[in-house]
Coordinates of N, CA and C in Angstrom, one line a residue:
R231 N 0.8 -1.2 0.0 CA 0.0 -0.2 0.2 C 1.0 1.4 0.1
L232 N 0.8 1.9 -0.8 CA 1.6 3.3 -1.1 C 1.0 4.5 -0.4
G233 N -0.2 4.5 0.0 CA -0.9 5.8 0.8 C -1.5 6.5 -0.4
K234 N -1.8 7.7 0.0 CA -2.6 8.6 -0.9 C -1.8 8.6 -2.1
S235 N -2.5 8.7 -3.5 CA -1.9 9.0 -4.6 C -1.3 10.3 -4.6
S236 N -1.8 11.3 -4.1 CA -1.3 12.7 -3.9 C 0.2 12.6 -3.2
E237 N 0.4 11.6 -2.4 CA 1.5 11.7 -1.7 C 2.8 10.8 -2.3
V238 N 2.4 10.0 -3.5 CA 3.4 9.3 -4.1 C 3.5 9.9 -5.6
S239 N 4.6 10.5 -5.9 CA 4.9 11.0 -7.0 C 5.0 9.7 -8.2
K240 N 5.0 10.2 -9.4 CA 5.2 9.1 -10.7 C 6.5 8.5 -10.6
E241 N 7.6 9.5 -10.0 CA 8.9 9.0 -10.3 C 9.1 8.0 -8.9
K242 N 8.6 8.0 -7.9 CA 8.6 7.2 -6.7 C 8.1 5.9 -7.1
L243 N 6.7 6.0 -7.9 CA 5.9 4.8 -8.3 C 6.9 3.9 -9.4
V244 N 7.5 4.8 -10.2 CA 8.6 3.9 -11.1 C 9.6 3.2 -10.6
A245 N 10.2 4.0 -9.4 CA 11.2 3.5 -8.8 C 11.1 2.4 -7.9
L246 N 9.8 2.2 -7.7 CA 9.4 1.0 -6.8 C 9.2 -0.1 -7.7
N247 N 9.2 -0.2 -9.1 CA 9.2 -1.2 -10.0 C 7.6 -2.0 -9.8
C248 N 6.7 -1.0 -9.6 CA 5.4 -1.5 -9.5 C 4.9 -1.9 -10.7
D249 N 4.1 -3.1 -10.7 CA 3.7 -3.6 -11.7 C 2.2 -3.9 -11.6
F250 N 1.7 -3.4 -10.6 CA 0.1 -3.7 -10.5 C -0.4 -2.5 -9.6
L251 N -1.4 -1.8 -10.1 CA -2.0 -0.9 -9.3 C -3.6 -1.0 -9.4
M252 N -4.1 -0.8 -8.1 CA -5.6 -1.0 -7.9 C -6.0 0.2 -7.3
G253 N -7.1 0.8 -7.6 CA -7.8 1.8 -6.9 C -9.0 2.3 -7.4
W254 N -9.5 3.5 -7.2 CA -10.7 4.2 -7.6 C -10.4 4.9 -9.0
D255 N -11.2 5.1 -9.7 CA -11.0 5.8 -11.1 C -10.2 7.1 -11.1
S256 N -10.2 7.9 -10.0 CA -9.4 8.8 -9.8 C -8.0 8.5 -9.7
L257 N -7.7 7.4 -9.4 CA -6.3 7.0 -9.4 C -5.6 6.9 -10.7
F258 N -6.5 6.6 -11.8 CA -6.0 6.4 -13.0 C -6.6 7.7 -14.0
S259 N -6.5 8.8 -13.3 CA -6.9 10.0 -13.9 C -5.5 10.7 -14.4
D260 N -5.7 11.7 -15.4 CA -4.7 12.6 -15.8 C -3.7 13.1 -14.6
K261 N -4.7 13.4 -13.4 CA -4.0 14.0 -12.2 C -3.1 13.1 -11.7
N262 N -3.4 11.7 -11.7 CA -2.5 10.8 -10.9 C -1.7 9.9 -11.9
Y263 N -2.0 8.8 -12.1 CA -1.4 7.9 -13.0 C -2.4 7.4 -14.1
N264 N -2.4 7.9 -15.3 CA -3.2 7.8 -16.3 C -2.9 6.7 -17.1
P265 N -3.7 5.9 -17.9 CA -3.4 4.7 -18.5 C -2.2 4.7 -19.4
E266 N -1.9 6.0 -20.1 CA -0.9 6.0 -20.8 C 0.5 5.9 -20.0
F267 N 0.4 6.4 -18.9 CA 1.6 6.4 -18.1 C 1.8 5.0 -17.5
C268 N 0.6 4.2 -17.0 CA 0.6 3.0 -16.6 C 1.2 1.9 -17.8
N269 N 0.6 2.1 -18.9 CA 1.2 1.4 -20.1 C 2.5 1.4 -20.3
K270 N 3.1 2.6 -20.2 CA 4.5 2.8 -20.7 C 5.5 2.3 -19.7
Y271 N 5.0 2.1 -18.3 CA 6.0 1.4 -17.4 C 5.4 0.3 -17.0
G272 N 4.6 -0.3 -17.8 CA 4.2 -1.8 -17.5 C 3.6 -2.0 -16.4
I273 N 2.8 -1.1 -16.1 CA 1.9 -1.1 -14.7 C 0.5 -1.6 -15.1
H274 N 0.1 -2.8 -14.6 CA -1.4 -3.3 -14.9 C -2.3 -2.5 -13.9
M275 N -3.3 -2.0 -14.3 CA -4.4 -1.4 -13.7 C -5.4 -2.1 -13.4
Y276 N -6.0 -2.0 -12.3 CA -7.2 -2.8 -11.8 C -8.2 -1.9 -11.1
F277 N -9.4 -1.8 -11.8 CA -10.5 -0.8 -11.2 C -11.5 -1.7 -10.6
P278 N -11.8 -1.9 -9.2 CA -12.6 -2.9 -8.6 C -14.1 -2.7 -9.1
Y279 N -14.6 -3.6 -9.3 CA -16.1 -3.7 -9.5 C -16.8 -3.1 -8.4
C280 N -16.4 -3.0 -7.2 CA -17.1 -2.5 -6.0 C -16.9 -1.1 -5.9
C281 N -16.4 -0.5 -6.9 CA -16.1 1.0 -6.9 C -17.4 1.8 -7.8
Y282 N -17.9 0.9 -8.5 CA -19.0 1.4 -9.4 C -20.2 2.1 -8.6
D283 N -20.9 2.9 -9.1 CA -21.8 3.6 -8.5 C -23.3 2.8 -7.8
A284 N -23.4 1.6 -8.4 CA -24.2 0.7 -8.3 C -23.8 -0.5 -7.7
A285 N -22.5 -0.6 -7.1 CA -21.8 -1.7 -6.7 C -22.7 -2.3 -5.5
T286 N -22.7 -3.5 -5.3 CA -23.2 -4.2 -4.2 C -22.0 -5.2 -3.5
F287 N -22.3 -6.0 -2.4 CA -21.7 -7.0 -2.0 C -21.1 -8.0 -3.0
E288 N -22.3 -8.4 -3.9 CA -21.7 -9.0 -5.2 C -20.8 -8.6 -5.8
D289 N -20.5 -7.4 -6.0 CA -19.2 -6.9 -6.7 C -18.1 -7.1 -6.0
I290 N -18.0 -7.1 -4.6 CA -17.0 -7.3 -3.8 C -16.6 -8.6 -4.0
Y291 N -17.4 -9.7 -3.9 CA -17.2 -11.0 -4.0 C -16.6 -11.1 -5.6
K292 N -17.1 -10.7 -6.3 CA -16.5 -10.7 -7.8 C -15.1 -10.4 -7.7
D293 N -14.8 -9.1 -7.2 CA -13.5 -8.6 -7.0 C -12.5 -9.6 -6.3
Y294 N -12.9 -10.1 -5.3 CA -12.1 -11.2 -4.5 C -11.9 -12.4 -5.5
E295 N -12.8 -13.1 -6.2 CA -12.7 -13.9 -7.2 C -11.5 -13.6 -8.2
V296 N -11.5 -12.3 -8.9 CA -10.6 -11.8 -9.8 C -9.4 -11.7 -9.3
L297 N -9.2 -11.1 -8.0 CA -7.8 -10.9 -7.4 C -7.1 -12.3 -7.0
G298 N -8.0 -13.2 -6.5 CA -7.6 -14.5 -6.0 C -7.1 -15.2 -7.5
R299 N -7.6 -15.2 -8.6 CA -7.1 -15.6 -9.8 C -5.7 -15.1 -10.2
I300 N -5.8 -13.7 -9.9 CA -4.4 -12.8 -10.5 C -3.2 -13.3 -9.6
F301 N -3.3 -13.5 -8.1 CA -2.4 -13.7 -7.4 C -2.4 -15.3 -7.0
G302 N -3.1 -16.1 -7.6 CA -3.0 -17.5 -7.6 C -3.6 -17.9 -5.9
V303 N -4.4 -17.2 -5.2 CA -4.7 -17.5 -3.9 C -6.5 -17.7 -4.0
E304 N -6.9 -18.3 -5.0 CA -8.3 -18.6 -5.2 C -9.0 -19.2 -4.0
D305 N -8.1 -20.2 -3.2 CA -8.8 -20.8 -1.9 C -8.9 -19.6 -0.8
V306 N -8.0 -18.8 -0.8 CA -7.9 -17.7 0.3 C -9.2 -16.7 -0.1
A307 N -9.2 -16.4 -1.2 CA -10.4 -15.6 -1.7 C -11.8 -16.0 -1.4
A308 N -12.0 -17.5 -1.7 CA -13.1 -18.3 -1.6 C -13.6 -18.4 -0.1
D309 N -12.5 -18.4 0.7 CA -12.8 -18.4 2.3 C -13.1 -17.0 2.7
R310 N -12.6 -16.2 2.3 CA -12.8 -14.9 2.7 C -14.4 -14.2 2.0
I311 N -14.7 -14.7 1.0 CA -16.0 -14.6 0.5 C -17.1 -15.5 1.3
K312 N -17.1 -16.5 1.9 CA -17.8 -17.2 2.7 C -17.9 -16.6 3.9
E313 N -16.8 -16.2 4.3 CA -16.7 -15.4 5.8 C -17.5 -14.3 5.6
M314 N -17.6 -13.4 4.6 CA -18.3 -12.1 4.6 C -19.7 -12.4 4.3
K315 N -20.1 -13.6 3.6 CA -21.5 -13.9 3.3 C -22.2 -14.5 4.8
D316 N -21.2 -15.4 5.4 CA -21.7 -15.7 6.8 C -22.0 -14.5 7.9
I317 N -21.1 -13.6 7.7 CA -21.3 -12.4 8.9 C -22.5 -11.7 8.3
I318 N -22.9 -11.4 7.1 CA -24.0 -10.7 6.5 C -25.3 -11.5 7.0
A319 N -25.4 -12.8 6.7 CA -26.4 -13.6 7.1 C -26.7 -13.6 8.6
D320 N -25.7 -13.6 9.4 CA -25.8 -13.4 10.8 C -26.5 -12.1 11.3
V321 N -25.9 -10.9 10.5 CA -26.4 -9.6 10.9 C -27.9 -9.4 10.6
Q322 N -28.2 -10.0 9.4 CA -29.4 -9.9 8.6 C -30.4 -10.8 9.7
K323 N -30.1 -12.0 10.2 CA -30.9 -12.4 11.3 C -31.2 -11.7 12.5
R324 N -30.2 -11.2 12.9 CA -30.2 -10.3 14.1 C -31.2 -9.2 14.2
I325 N -31.2 -8.7 12.7 CA -31.9 -7.3 12.5 C -33.2 -7.4 12.2
A326 N -33.6 -8.8 11.8 CA -35.0 -9.2 11.4 C -36.2 -8.5 12.2
G327 N -37.1 -7.7 11.4 CA -37.9 -7.0 12.0 C -37.8 -5.8 13.0
T328 N -36.5 -5.2 12.8 CA -36.2 -4.1 13.3 C -36.5 -2.7 12.4
E329 N -36.7 -1.9 12.9 CA -36.9 -0.7 12.3 C -35.8 0.0 11.3
T330 N -36.0 0.4 10.1 CA -34.8 0.9 9.4 C -34.3 2.2 9.7
V331 N -33.1 2.4 9.9 CA -32.6 3.6 10.4 C -31.8 4.6 9.0
T332 N -32.4 5.9 9.1 CA -31.6 6.6 8.1 C -30.3 7.2 8.5
I333 N -29.4 7.0 7.4 CA -27.9 7.2 8.0 C -27.4 8.3 7.0
L334 N -26.7 9.2 7.7 CA -25.9 10.2 6.8 C -24.7 9.4 7.0
N335 N -23.8 9.3 5.6 CA -22.6 8.8 5.7 C -21.8 10.3 5.3
Y336 N -21.0 10.7 6.1 CA -20.2 11.7 6.3 C -18.7 11.3 5.7
D337 N -18.6 11.7 4.5 CA -17.1 11.3 4.0 C -16.2 12.5 4.4
S338 N -16.7 13.9 3.9 CA -15.7 14.9 4.1 C -16.6 15.9 3.6
G339 N -16.1 17.2 4.0 CA -16.6 18.7 3.5 C -17.0 19.5 4.7
E340 N -16.8 20.7 4.5 CA -17.2 21.8 5.4 C -18.2 22.7 4.9
E341 N -17.9 23.1 3.6 CA -19.0 24.0 3.0 C -20.2 23.3 2.6
D342 N -20.1 22.0 2.0 CA -21.2 20.8 1.7 C -20.5 19.7 2.1
V343 N -21.2 18.7 2.1 CA -20.9 17.5 2.4 C -20.9 16.3 1.3
F344 N -19.6 15.6 1.3 CA -19.6 14.6 0.3 C -20.1 13.4 1.0
T345 N -21.0 12.7 0.5 CA -21.7 11.4 1.1 C -21.8 10.3 0.2
G346 N -22.0 9.2 1.0 CA -22.2 8.0 0.3 C -23.7 8.0 0.1
C347 N -24.4 7.6 -1.1 CA -25.8 7.3 -1.4 C -26.0 5.9 -1.8
Q348 N -25.6 5.5 -3.2 CA -25.9 4.3 -3.6 C -24.4 3.4 -3.4
G349 N -24.6 2.4 -4.3 CA -23.0 1.7 -4.3 C -22.7 1.1 -3.0
M350 N -21.7 0.9 -2.6 CA -21.2 0.2 -1.4 C -21.8 0.9 -0.1
P351 N -21.4 2.1 -0.2 CA -22.0 2.6 1.4 C -23.6 2.1 1.3
G352 N -24.4 2.7 0.5 CA -25.7 2.3 0.5 C -26.1 0.8 0.7
N353 N -25.2 -0.1 0.0 CA -25.5 -1.5 0.1 C -25.2 -2.1 1.5
C354 N -24.1 -1.6 2.1 CA -23.8 -1.9 3.5 C -24.7 -1.5 4.5
F355 N -25.3 -0.2 4.3 CA -26.5 0.4 5.1 C -27.6 -0.6 5.1
K356 N -28.0 -1.0 4.0 CA -29.3 -1.8 3.6 C -29.1 -3.1 4.3
L357 N -27.9 -3.8 4.2 CA -27.7 -5.1 4.7 C -27.6 -4.9 6.2
A358 N -27.2 -3.9 6.8 CA -27.4 -3.7 8.3 C -28.6 -3.0 9.0
G359 N -29.7 -3.0 8.0 CA -30.9 -2.6 8.7 C -31.2 -1.1 8.4
G360 N -30.2 -0.3 7.7 CA -30.3 1.3 7.5 C -30.4 1.4 6.0
I361 N -30.7 2.8 5.9 CA -30.8 3.1 4.6 C -30.0 4.7 4.4
S362 N -29.3 4.9 3.5 CA -28.7 6.2 3.3 C -29.6 7.1 3.0
L363 N -29.4 8.3 3.9 CA -30.2 9.4 4.0 C -30.5 10.2 2.6
F364 N -29.5 9.7 1.8 CA -29.7 10.3 0.1 C -29.8 9.0 -0.6
D365 N -30.6 8.1 -0.4 CA -30.9 6.9 -1.2 C -31.6 7.3 -2.5
D366 N -32.1 8.2 -2.6 CA -32.8 8.8 -3.7 C -31.8 9.3 -4.6
I367 N -30.6 9.6 -4.5 CA -29.6 10.1 -5.4 C -29.1 8.8 -6.1
Q368 N -29.3 8.7 -7.4 CA -28.7 7.5 -8.2 C -27.4 7.6 -8.5
K369 N -26.5 7.8 -7.6 CA -25.1 7.9 -7.7 C -24.4 7.3 -6.3
G370 N -23.1 6.7 -6.6 CA -22.5 6.2 -5.4 C -22.1 7.2 -4.5
W371 N -21.8 8.2 -4.7 CA -21.3 9.5 -4.1 C -21.8 11.0 -4.6
A372 N -22.0 11.8 -3.7 CA -22.6 13.1 -4.1 C -22.5 14.1 -3.3
H373 N -22.3 15.4 -3.5 CA -22.2 16.5 -2.7 C -23.6 16.9 -2.3
V374 N -23.9 17.2 -1.2 CA -25.1 17.7 -0.7 C -24.9 18.9 0.4
S375 N -26.0 19.7 0.5 CA -25.9 20.8 1.4 C -26.3 20.4 2.8
W376 N -25.7 21.1 3.8 CA -26.0 20.9 5.4 C -27.6 21.1 5.7
E377 N -28.2 22.1 4.8 CA -29.6 22.3 5.0 C -30.4 21.2 4.4
E378 N -29.8 20.5 3.5 CA -30.7 19.1 3.0 C -30.4 18.1 4.2
I379 N -29.4 18.0 4.8 CA -29.1 17.0 5.7 C -30.0 17.3 7.0
V380 N -30.2 18.5 7.3 CA -31.0 18.8 8.5 C -32.6 18.6 8.2
A381 N -32.9 19.1 6.9 CA -34.4 18.9 6.6 C -34.6 17.2 6.6
R382 N -33.6 16.3 6.2 CA -34.0 14.8 6.1 C -33.6 14.2 7.6
N383 N -33.2 15.0 8.4 CA -32.9 14.3 9.7 C -32.6 13.2 10.0
P384 N -31.3 12.9 9.9 CA -30.7 11.7 9.9 C -31.0 10.9 11.4
K385 N -31.0 9.8 11.7 CA -31.0 9.2 12.8 C -29.7 8.9 13.4
T386 N -28.8 8.5 12.4 CA -27.5 8.3 12.8 C -26.3 8.9 11.9
I387 N -25.3 9.0 12.1 CA -23.9 9.6 11.3 C -23.2 8.4 11.4
V388 N -22.8 8.1 10.2 CA -21.4 7.3 10.1 C -20.6 8.2 9.4
F389 N -19.3 8.2 9.8 CA -18.1 8.9 9.1 C -17.0 8.0 8.6
N390 N -16.3 8.2 7.6 CA -15.5 7.4 7.0 C -14.0 8.2 7.8
N391 N -13.3 7.1 8.1 CA -11.9 7.6 8.8 C -10.9 6.8 8.1
Y392 N -10.4 7.4 7.0 CA -9.6 6.8 6.3 C -8.0 6.3 6.9
S393 N -7.9 7.4 7.9 CA -6.5 7.2 8.5 C -6.5 6.2 9.5
C394 N -7.7 5.7 10.0 CA -7.9 4.7 10.8 C -7.3 5.1 12.4
T395 N -7.4 6.2 12.8 CA -6.8 6.7 13.9 C -7.8 7.3 15.0
A396 N -7.6 6.9 16.2 CA -8.4 7.6 17.1 C -8.5 9.1 17.2
E397 N -7.2 9.7 16.7 CA -7.4 11.1 16.7 C -8.4 11.7 15.6
E398 N -8.3 11.0 14.5 CA -9.3 11.3 13.3 C -10.8 11.0 13.9
N399 N -10.9 10.1 14.7 CA -12.3 10.0 15.1 C -12.8 11.1 16.0
E400 N -11.9 11.5 16.9 CA -12.2 12.6 18.0 C -12.3 13.8 17.0
K401 N -11.5 14.0 16.1 CA -11.5 15.2 15.2 C -12.8 15.4 14.3
T402 N -13.3 14.3 13.9 CA -14.4 14.4 13.2 C -15.7 14.5 13.9
T403 N -15.7 13.8 15.0 CA -16.8 13.7 15.8 C -17.0 15.0 16.7
K404 N -15.9 15.7 16.9 CA -16.1 17.0 17.6 C -16.5 18.1 16.5
F405 N -16.1 17.9 15.3 CA -16.5 18.8 14.1 C -18.0 18.8 13.8
L406 N -18.5 17.4 13.8 CA -20.1 17.2 13.6 C -20.9 17.6 14.7
R407 N -20.3 17.3 16.0 CA -21.0 17.7 17.2 C -21.0 19.2 17.4
E408 N -20.2 19.8 16.7 CA -20.2 21.3 17.1 C -20.7 22.2 15.9
R409 N -21.2 21.5 14.9 CA -21.9 22.2 13.6 C -23.5 22.6 14.1
A410 N -23.5 23.7 14.2 CA -24.6 24.3 14.9 C -25.8 23.9 14.3
S411 N -26.1 23.7 12.9 CA -27.1 23.2 12.2 C -27.5 21.7 12.5
L412 N -26.6 21.1 12.7 CA -26.9 19.6 13.1 C -27.4 19.4 14.4
A413 N -27.2 20.4 15.3 CA -28.0 20.1 16.7 C -29.3 19.6 16.9
S414 N -30.0 20.1 15.8 CA -31.5 19.6 15.9 C -31.8 18.3 15.4
T415 N -31.0 17.8 14.7 CA -30.9 16.3 14.2 C -31.1 15.2 15.2
D416 N -31.8 14.3 15.1 CA -31.8 13.1 15.9 C -30.4 12.4 16.2
A417 N -29.5 12.5 15.0 CA -28.3 11.8 15.2 C -27.4 12.5 16.2
I418 N -27.6 14.0 16.2 CA -26.8 14.7 17.3 C -27.3 14.6 18.5

């Protein structure tokens, strides 16, 4: 794992003798490592099925199968797929008959909010007994206003912590709790 693409120059990537790169479509953009660059240096690109706007867990399973074949670890991939399916089945059994909860997926933003709607965020919420606050937006991700969020009154807020640190959790929680417009929502 190299970290954020903005932190890894093309020169550093080439110096690493990288031959495989997997990531969001933005990773393979002109801003980062476009197809011409990757082809020039023999870097095979993989854009996962689960990154598409309408992706579901079925697409994650497909990605595991493909990556299992690429790296010759089909048995490991199959075990992981079974484990995920078992966990989802257990969760769905536990939540059977419970009320659906509206969830704001806060990814980032201060002027407006970048939020998960459909795709993997939306599918995860549905499998866990929730629904994205912006399930009516037919995209995986969208920018929405704070006013729209307040008007829809989320019951829960789930935020993305890409750094996986307690400090980031505290910082984001504090930011959301101190956002005056959110004070009237059920989530806060």
